[in-house]
Coordinates of N, CA and C in Angstrom, one line a residue:
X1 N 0.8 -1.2 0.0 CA 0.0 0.0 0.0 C 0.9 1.3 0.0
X2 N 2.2 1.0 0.9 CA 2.8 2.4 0.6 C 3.3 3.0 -0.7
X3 N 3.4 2.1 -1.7 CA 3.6 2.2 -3.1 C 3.3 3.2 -3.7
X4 N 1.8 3.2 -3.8 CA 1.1 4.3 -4.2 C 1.9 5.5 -3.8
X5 N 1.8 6.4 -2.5 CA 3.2 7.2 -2.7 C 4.4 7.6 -3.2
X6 N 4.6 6.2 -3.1 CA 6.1 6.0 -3.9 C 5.9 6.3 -5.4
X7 N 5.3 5.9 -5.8 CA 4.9 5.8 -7.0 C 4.4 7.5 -7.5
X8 N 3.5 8.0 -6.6 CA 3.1 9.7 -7.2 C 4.3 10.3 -7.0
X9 N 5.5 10.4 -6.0 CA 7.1 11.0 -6.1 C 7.8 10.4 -6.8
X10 N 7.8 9.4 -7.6 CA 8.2 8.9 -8.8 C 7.7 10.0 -10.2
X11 N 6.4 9.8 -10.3 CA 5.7 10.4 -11.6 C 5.8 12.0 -11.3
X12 N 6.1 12.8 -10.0 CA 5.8 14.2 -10.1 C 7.6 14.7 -10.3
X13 N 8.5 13.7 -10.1 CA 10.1 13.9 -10.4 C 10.3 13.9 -12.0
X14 N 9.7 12.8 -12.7 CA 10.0 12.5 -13.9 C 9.1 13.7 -14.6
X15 N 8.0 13.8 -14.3 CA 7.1 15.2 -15.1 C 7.9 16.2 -14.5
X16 N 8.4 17.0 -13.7 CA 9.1 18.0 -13.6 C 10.3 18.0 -13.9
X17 N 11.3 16.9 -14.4 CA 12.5 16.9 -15.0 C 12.4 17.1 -16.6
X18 N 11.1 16.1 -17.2 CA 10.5 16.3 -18.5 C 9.6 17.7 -19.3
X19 N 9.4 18.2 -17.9 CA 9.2 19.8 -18.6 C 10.4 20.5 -19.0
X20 N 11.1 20.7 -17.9 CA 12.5 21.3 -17.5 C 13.0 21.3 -19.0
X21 N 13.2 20.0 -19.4 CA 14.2 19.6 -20.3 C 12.9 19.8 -21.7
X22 N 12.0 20.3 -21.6 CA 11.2 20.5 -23.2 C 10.8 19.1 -23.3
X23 N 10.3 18.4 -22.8 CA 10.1 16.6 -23.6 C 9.2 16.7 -24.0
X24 N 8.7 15.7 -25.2 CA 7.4 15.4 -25.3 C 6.9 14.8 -24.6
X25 N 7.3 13.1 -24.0 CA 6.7 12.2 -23.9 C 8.4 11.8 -22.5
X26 N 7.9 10.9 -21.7 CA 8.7 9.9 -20.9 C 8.7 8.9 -21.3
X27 N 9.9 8.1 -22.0 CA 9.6 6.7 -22.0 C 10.3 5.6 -21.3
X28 N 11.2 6.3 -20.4 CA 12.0 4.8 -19.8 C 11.9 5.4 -18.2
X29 N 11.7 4.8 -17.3 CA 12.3 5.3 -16.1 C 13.4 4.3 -15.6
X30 N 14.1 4.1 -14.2 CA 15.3 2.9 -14.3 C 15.3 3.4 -13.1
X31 N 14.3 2.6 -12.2 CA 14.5 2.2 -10.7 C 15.9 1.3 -9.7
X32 N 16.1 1.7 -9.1 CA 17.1 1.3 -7.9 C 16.7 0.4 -7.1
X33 N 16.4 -0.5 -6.6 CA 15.7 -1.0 -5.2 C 16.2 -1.9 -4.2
X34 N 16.7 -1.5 -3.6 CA 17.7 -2.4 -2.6 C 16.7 -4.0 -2.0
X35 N 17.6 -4.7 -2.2 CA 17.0 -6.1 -1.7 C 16.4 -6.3 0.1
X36 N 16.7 -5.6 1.3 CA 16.3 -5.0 2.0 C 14.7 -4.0 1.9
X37 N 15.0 -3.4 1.1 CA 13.4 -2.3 1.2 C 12.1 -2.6 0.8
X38 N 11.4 -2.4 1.5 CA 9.9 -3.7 1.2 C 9.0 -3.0 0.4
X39 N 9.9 -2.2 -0.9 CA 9.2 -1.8 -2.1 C 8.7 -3.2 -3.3
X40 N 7.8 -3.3 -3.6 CA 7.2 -4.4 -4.1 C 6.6 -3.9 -6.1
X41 N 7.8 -4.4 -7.0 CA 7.9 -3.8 -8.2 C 6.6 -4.0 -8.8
X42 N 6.2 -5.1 -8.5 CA 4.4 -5.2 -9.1 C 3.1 -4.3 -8.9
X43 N 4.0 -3.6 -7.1 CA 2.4 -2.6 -6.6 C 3.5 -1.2 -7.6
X44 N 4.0 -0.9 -7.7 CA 4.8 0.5 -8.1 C 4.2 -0.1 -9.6
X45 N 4.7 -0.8 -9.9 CA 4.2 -0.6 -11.7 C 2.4 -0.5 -11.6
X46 N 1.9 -1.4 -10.8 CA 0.2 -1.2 -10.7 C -0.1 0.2 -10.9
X47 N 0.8 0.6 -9.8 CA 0.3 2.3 -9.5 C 0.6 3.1 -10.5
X48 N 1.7 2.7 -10.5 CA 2.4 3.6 -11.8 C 1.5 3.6 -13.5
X49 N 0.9 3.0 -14.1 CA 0.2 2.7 -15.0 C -1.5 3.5 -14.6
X50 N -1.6 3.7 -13.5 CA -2.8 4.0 -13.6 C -2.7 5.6 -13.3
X51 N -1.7 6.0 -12.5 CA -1.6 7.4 -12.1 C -0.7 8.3 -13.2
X52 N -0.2 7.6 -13.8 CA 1.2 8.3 -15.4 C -0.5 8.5 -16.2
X53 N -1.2 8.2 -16.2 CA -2.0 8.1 -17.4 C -2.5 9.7 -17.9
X54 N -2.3 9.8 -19.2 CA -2.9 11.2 -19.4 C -1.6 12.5 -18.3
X55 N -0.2 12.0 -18.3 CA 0.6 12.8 -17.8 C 1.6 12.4 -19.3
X56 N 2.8 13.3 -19.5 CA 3.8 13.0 -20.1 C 4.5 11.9 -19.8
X57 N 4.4 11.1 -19.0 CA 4.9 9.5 -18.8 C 3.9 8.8 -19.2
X58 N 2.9 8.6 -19.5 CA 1.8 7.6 -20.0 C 2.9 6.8 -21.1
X59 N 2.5 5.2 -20.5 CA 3.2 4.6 -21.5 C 4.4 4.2 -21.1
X60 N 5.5 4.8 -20.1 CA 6.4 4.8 -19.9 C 6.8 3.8 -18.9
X61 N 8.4 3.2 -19.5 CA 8.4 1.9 -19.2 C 9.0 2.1 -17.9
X62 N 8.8 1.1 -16.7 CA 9.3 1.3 -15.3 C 10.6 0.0 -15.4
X63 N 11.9 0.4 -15.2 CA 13.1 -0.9 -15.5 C 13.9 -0.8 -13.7
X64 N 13.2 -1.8 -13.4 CA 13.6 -1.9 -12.2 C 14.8 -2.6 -11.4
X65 N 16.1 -2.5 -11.5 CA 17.4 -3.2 -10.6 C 17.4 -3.1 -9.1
X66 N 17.3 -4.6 -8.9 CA 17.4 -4.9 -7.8 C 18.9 -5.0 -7.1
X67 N 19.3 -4.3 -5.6 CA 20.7 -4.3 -5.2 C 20.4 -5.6 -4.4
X68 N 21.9 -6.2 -4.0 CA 21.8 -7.4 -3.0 C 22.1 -6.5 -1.9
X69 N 22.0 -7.1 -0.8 CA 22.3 -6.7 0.4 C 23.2 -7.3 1.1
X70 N 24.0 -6.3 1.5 CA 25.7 -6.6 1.9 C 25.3 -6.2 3.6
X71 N 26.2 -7.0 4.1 CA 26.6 -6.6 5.9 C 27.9 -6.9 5.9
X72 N 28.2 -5.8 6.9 CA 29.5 -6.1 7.7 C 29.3 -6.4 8.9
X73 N 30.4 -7.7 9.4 CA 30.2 -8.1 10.5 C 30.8 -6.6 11.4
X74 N 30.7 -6.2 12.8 CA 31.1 -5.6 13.3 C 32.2 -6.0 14.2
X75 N 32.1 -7.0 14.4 CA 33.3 -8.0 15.5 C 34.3 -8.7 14.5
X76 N 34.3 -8.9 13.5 CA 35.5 -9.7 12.8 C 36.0 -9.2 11.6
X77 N 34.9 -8.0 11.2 CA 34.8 -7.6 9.7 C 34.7 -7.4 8.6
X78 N 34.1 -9.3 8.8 CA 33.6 -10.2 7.5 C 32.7 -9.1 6.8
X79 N 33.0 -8.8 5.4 CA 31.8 -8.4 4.8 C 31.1 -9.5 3.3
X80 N 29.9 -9.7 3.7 CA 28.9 -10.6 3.3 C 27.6 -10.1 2.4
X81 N 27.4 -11.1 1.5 CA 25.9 -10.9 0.5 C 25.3 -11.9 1.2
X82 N 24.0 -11.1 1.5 CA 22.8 -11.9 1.7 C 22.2 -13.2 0.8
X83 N 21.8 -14.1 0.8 CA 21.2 -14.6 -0.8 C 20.3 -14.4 -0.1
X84 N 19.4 -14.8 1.0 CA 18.0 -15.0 1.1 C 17.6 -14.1 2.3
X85 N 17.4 -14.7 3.5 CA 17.6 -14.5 4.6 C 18.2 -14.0 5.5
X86 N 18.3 -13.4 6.7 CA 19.0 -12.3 7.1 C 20.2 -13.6 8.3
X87 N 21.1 -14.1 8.1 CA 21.6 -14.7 8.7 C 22.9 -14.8 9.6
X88 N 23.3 -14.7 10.8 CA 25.0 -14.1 11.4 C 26.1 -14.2 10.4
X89 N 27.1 -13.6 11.1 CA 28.0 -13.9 10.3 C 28.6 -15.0 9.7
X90 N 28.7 -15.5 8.7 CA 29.7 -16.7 8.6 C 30.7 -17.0 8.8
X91 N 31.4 -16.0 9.4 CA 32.9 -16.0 9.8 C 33.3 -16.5 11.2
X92 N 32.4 -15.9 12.3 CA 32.1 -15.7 13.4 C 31.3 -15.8 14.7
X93 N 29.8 -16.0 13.3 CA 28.7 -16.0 13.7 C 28.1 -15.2 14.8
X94 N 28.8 -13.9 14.4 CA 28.2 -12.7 15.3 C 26.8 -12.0 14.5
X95 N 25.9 -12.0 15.5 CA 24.6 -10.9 15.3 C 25.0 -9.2 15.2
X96 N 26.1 -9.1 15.4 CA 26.1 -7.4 15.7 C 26.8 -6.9 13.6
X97 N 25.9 -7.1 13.8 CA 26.0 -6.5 12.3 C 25.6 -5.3 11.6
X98 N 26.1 -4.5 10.8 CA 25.8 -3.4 9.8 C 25.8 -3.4 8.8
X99 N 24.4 -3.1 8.1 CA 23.9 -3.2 6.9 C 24.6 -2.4 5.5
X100 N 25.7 -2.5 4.8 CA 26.0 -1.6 4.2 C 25.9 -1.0 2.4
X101 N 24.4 -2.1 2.0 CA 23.9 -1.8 1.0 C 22.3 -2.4 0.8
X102 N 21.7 -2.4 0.4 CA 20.2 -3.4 0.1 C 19.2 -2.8 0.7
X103 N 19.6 -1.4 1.3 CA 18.3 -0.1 1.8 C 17.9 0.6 0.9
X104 N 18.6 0.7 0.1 CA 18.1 1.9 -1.3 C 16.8 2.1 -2.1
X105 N 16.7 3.0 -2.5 CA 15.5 3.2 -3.3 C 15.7 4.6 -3.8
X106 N 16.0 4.6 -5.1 CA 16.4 5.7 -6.1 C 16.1 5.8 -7.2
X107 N 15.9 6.9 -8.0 CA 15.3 6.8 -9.7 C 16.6 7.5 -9.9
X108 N 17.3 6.4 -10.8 CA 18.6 6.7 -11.2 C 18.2 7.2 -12.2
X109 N 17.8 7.0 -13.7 CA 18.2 8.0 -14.4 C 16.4 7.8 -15.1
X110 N 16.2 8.9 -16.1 CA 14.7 9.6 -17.2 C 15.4 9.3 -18.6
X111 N 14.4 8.5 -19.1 CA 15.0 8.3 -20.4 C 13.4 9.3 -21.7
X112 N 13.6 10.4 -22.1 CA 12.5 11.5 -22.5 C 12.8 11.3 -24.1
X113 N 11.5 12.1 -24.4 CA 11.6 11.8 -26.1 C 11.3 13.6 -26.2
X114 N 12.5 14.2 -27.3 CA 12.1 15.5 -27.1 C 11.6 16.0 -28.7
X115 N 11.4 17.3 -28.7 CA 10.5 17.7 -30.3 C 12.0 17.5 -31.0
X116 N 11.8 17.2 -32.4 CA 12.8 17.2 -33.4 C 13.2 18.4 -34.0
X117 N 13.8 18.9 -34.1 CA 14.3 20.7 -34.5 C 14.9 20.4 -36.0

């Protein structure tokens, strides 16, 4: 459900960068989404298709990269990719851990179509 939000500061970034720059039309966006963050790319695209509509993104495709999530152990150092599960160290098997990627959530880059001159 928090999507929906996510999703209208998605479409009011890309329409305000797409004026800015003269566009006609939005057609690519290229999401971030850390494997950690409980953004869910099926409710953002839902949303996204219904609220772009009749805006200069209508149509526009949502390309979503998933980050893995890394930790550092804090007691030994180990730094680690999650595959699944949030699990101790392997080195150590210490819980005191820091998370040091797989939080994110960013619209890296606007891919626009502009008038032909």
């Amino acid at each position: 459900m928090h999507e929906l939000p996510i999703a209208e500061n998605i479409l009011n970034i890309a329409v305000e960068h797409a004026e800015r720059v003269g566009a006609k039309r939005v057609t690519t966006l290229h999401l971030v989404i850390g494997q950690l963050s409980s953004i869910v790319d099926d409710s953002i695209q839902f949303y996204w298709d219904i609220i772009s509509r009749d805006t200069l993104c209508a149509g526009a495709t949502l390309r979503f990269e998933r980050i893995p999530a890394t930790l550092l152990c804090l007691d030994c150092g180990h730094s680690y990719t999650l595959n699944r599960e949030l699990i101790a160290c392997p080195q150590c098997d210490s819980i005191r851990l820091k998370v040091t990627a797989g939080e994110e959530f960013r619209l890296e880059s606007i891919e626009v179509e502009t008038e032909e001159v």
